[in-house]
Coordinates of N, CA and C in Angstrom, one line a residue:
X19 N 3.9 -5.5 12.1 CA 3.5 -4.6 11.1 C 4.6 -4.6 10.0
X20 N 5.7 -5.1 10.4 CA 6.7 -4.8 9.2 C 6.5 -6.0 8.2
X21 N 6.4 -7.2 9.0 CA 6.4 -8.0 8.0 C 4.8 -7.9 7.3
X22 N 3.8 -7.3 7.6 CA 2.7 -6.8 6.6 C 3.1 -5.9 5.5
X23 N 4.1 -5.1 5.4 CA 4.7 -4.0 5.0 C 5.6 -4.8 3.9
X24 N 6.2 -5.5 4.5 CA 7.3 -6.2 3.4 C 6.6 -7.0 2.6
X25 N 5.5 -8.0 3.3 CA 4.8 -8.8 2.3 C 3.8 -7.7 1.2
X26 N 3.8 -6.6 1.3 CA 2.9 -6.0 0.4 C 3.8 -5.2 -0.7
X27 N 5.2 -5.3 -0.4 CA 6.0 -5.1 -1.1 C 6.5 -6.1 -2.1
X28 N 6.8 -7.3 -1.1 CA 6.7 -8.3 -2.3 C 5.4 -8.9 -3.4
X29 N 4.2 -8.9 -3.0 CA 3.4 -9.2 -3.8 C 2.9 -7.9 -5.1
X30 N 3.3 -6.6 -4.3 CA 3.3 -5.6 -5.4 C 4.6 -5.9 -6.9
X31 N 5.7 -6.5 -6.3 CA 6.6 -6.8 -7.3 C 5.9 -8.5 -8.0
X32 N 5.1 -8.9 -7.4 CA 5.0 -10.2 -8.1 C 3.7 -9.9 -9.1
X33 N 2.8 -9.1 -8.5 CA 2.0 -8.1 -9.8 C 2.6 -7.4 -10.5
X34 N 3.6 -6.9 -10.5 CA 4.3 -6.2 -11.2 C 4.8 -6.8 -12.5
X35 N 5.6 -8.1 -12.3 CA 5.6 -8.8 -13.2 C 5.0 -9.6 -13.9
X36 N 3.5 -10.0 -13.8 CA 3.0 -10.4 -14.0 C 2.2 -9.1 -15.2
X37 N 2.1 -8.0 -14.7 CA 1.8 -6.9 -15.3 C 2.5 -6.7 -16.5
X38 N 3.7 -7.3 -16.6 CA 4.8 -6.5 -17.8 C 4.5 -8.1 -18.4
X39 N 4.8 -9.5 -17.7 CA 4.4 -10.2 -19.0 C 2.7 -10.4 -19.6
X40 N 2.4 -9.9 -19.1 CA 0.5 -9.5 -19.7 C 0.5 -8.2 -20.4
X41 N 1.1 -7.4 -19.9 CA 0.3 -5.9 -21.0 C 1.7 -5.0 -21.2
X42 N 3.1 -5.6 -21.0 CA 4.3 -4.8 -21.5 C 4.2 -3.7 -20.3
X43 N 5.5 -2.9 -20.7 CA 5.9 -1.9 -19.2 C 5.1 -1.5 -18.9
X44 N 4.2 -0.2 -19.8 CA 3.2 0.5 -19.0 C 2.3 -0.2 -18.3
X45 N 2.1 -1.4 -17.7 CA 1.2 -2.2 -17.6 C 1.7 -2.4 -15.8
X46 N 3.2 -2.9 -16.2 CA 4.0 -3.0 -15.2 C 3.8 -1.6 -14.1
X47 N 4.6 -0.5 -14.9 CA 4.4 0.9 -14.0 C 3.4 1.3 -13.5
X48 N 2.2 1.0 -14.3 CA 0.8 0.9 -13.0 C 0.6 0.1 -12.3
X49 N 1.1 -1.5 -12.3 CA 0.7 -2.1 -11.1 C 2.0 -1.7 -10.1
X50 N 3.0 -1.5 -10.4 CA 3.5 -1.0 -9.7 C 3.4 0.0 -8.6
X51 N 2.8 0.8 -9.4 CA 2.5 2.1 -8.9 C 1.2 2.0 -7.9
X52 N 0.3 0.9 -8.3 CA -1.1 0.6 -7.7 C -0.9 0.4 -6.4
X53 N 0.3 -0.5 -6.7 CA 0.7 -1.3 -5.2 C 1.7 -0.5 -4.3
X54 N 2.4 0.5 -4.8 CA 3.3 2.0 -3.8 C 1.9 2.7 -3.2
X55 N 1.1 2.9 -4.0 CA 0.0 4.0 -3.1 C -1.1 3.0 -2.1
X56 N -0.9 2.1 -1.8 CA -1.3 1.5 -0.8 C 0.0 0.5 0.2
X57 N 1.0 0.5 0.0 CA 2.2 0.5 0.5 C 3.0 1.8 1.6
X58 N 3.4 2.6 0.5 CA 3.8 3.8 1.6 C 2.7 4.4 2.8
X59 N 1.4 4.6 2.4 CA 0.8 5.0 4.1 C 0.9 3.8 4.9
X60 N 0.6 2.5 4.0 CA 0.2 1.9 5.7 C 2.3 1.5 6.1
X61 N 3.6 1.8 5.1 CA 4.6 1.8 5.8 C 4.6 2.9 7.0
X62 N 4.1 4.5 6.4 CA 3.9 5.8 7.5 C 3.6 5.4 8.6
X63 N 2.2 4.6 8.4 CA 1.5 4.9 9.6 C 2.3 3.7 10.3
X64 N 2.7 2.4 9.8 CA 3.4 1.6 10.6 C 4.6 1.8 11.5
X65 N 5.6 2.7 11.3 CA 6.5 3.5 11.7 C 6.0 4.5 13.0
X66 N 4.8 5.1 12.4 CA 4.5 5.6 13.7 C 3.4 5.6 15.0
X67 N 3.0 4.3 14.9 CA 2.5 3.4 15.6 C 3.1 2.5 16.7
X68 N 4.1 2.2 15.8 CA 5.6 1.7 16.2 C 6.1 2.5 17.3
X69 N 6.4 3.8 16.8 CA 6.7 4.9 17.5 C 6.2 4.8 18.6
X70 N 5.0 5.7 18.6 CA 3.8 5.7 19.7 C 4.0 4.6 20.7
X71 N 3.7 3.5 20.2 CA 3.9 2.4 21.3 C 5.3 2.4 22.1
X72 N 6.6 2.9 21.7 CA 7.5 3.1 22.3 C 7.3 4.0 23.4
X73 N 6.7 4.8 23.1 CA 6.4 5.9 24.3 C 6.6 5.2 26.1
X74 N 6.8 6.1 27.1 CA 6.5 5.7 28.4 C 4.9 5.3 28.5
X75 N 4.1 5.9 28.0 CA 2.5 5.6 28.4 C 2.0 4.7 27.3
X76 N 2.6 4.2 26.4 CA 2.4 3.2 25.4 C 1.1 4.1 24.4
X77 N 0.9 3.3 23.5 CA -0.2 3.0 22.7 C -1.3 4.3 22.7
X78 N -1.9 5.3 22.2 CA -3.1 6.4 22.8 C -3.9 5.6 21.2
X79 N -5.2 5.3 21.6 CA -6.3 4.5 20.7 C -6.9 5.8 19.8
X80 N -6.5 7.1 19.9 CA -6.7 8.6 19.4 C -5.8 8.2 18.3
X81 N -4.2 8.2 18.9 CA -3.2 8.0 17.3 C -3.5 7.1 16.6
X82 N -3.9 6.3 16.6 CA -3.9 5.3 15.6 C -5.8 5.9 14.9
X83 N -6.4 6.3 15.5 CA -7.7 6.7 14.4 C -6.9 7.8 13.9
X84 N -6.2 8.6 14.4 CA -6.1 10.1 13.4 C -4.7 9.5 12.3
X85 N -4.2 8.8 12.7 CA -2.5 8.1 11.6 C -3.9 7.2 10.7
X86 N -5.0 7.2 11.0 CA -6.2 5.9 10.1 C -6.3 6.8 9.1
X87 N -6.9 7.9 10.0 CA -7.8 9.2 8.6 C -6.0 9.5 7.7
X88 N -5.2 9.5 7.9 CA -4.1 10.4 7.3 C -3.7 9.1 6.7
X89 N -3.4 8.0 7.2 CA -3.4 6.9 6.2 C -4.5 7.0 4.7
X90 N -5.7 7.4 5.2 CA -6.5 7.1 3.9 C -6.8 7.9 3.1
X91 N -6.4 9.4 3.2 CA -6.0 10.6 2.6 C -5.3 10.6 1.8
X92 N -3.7 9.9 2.3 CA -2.4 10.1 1.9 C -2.7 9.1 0.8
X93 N -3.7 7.8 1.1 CA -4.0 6.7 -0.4 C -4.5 7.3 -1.5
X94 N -5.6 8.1 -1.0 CA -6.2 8.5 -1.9 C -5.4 9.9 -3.0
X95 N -4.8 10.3 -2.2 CA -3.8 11.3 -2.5 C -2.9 10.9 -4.1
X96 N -2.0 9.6 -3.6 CA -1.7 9.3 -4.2 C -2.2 8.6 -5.2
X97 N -3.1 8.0 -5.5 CA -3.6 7.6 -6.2 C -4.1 8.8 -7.5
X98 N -4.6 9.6 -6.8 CA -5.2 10.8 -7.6 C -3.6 11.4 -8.2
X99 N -3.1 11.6 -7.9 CA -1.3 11.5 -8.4 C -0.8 11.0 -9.3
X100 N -1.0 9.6 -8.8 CA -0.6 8.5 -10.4 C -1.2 9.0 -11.6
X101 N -3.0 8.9 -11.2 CA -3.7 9.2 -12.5 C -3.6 10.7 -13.0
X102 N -3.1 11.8 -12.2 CA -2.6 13.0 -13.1 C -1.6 12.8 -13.9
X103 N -0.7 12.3 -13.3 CA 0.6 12.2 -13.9 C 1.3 11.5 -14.4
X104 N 0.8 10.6 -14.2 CA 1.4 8.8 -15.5 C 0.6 8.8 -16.9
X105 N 0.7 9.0 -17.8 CA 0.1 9.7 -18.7 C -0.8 8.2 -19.7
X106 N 0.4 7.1 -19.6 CA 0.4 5.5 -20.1 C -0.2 4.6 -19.0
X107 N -1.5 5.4 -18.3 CA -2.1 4.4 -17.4 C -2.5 3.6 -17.6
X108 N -2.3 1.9 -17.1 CA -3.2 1.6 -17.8 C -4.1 0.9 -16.2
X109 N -6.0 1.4 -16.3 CA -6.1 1.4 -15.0 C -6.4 -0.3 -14.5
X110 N -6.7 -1.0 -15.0 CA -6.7 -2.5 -14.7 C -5.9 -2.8 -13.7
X111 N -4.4 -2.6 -14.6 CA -2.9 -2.8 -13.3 C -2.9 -2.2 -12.7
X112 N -3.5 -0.9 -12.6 CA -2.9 -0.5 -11.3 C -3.9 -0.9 -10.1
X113 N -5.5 -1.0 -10.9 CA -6.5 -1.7 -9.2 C -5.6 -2.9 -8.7
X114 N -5.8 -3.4 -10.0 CA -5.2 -5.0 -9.7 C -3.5 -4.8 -9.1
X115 N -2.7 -4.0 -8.8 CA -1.4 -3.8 -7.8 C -1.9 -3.2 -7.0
X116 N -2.9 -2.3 -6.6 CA -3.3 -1.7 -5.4 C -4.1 -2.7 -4.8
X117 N -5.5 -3.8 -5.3 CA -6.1 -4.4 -4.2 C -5.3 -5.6 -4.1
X118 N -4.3 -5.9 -4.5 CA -3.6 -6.9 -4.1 C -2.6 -6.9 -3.2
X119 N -2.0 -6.0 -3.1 CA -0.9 -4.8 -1.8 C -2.2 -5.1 -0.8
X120 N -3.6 -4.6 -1.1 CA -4.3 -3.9 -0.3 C -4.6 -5.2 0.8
X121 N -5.0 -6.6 -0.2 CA -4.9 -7.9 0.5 C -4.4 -8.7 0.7
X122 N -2.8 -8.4 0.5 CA -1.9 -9.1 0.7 C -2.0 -10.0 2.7
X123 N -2.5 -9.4 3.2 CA -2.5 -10.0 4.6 C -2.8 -11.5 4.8
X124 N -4.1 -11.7 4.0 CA -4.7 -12.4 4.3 C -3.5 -14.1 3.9
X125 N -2.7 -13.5 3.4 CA -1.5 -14.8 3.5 C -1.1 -14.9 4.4
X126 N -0.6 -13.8 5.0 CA -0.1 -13.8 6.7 C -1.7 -15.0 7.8
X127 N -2.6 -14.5 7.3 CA -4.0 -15.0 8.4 C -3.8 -16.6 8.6
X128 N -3.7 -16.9 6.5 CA -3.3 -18.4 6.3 C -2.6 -19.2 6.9
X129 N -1.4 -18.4 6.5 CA 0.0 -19.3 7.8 C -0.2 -20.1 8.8
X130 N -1.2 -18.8 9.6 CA -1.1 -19.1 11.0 C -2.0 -20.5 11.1

């Protein structure tokens, strides 16, 4: 899960840049920002999944649906966040840094 986590970090910075040489900073700070609000929950929930599974009784298939619902809360959360409060949205970059975070995996699927 971490290296899911990291790779969605790096491909949010590789939209990122691509963001600022296509549409200048504000362009950048939304994909940036696109790709943080689908980054930090699934870092949360990865951590405490993580956790969980450390436990003596391992794994309960309960945490991981209720850390799902608060994962997709906490997205939407932020997202609704950005668009209050970044005033120079611009909303293109930011789908395009969030569904790209969002499918960054499927590089990992490739590899294999």
């Amino acid at each position: 899960m971490l290296r899911l986590v990291s790779l969605q970090l790096i491909a949010t910075a590789v939209v990122g840049v691509l963001a600022a040489l296509l549409g200048g900073w504000p362009a950048m700070f939304s994909a940036v920002l696109g790709g943080i609000c689908c980054v930090v929950p699934n870092g949360i929930m990865a951590v405490r999944l993580f956790a969980s599974a450390q436990k003596a009784g391992g794994a309960n298939p309960a945490t991981f649906f209720i850390w799902e619902f608060i994962k997709i809360a906490l997205t939407v959360a932020l997202l609704w966040l950005t668009a209050s409060l970044y005033h120079d949205l611009n909303w293109l970059a930011l789908m395009a840094g969030f569904v790209v975070a969002l499918k960054s995996y499927i590089i990992l699927l490739f590899r294999h």
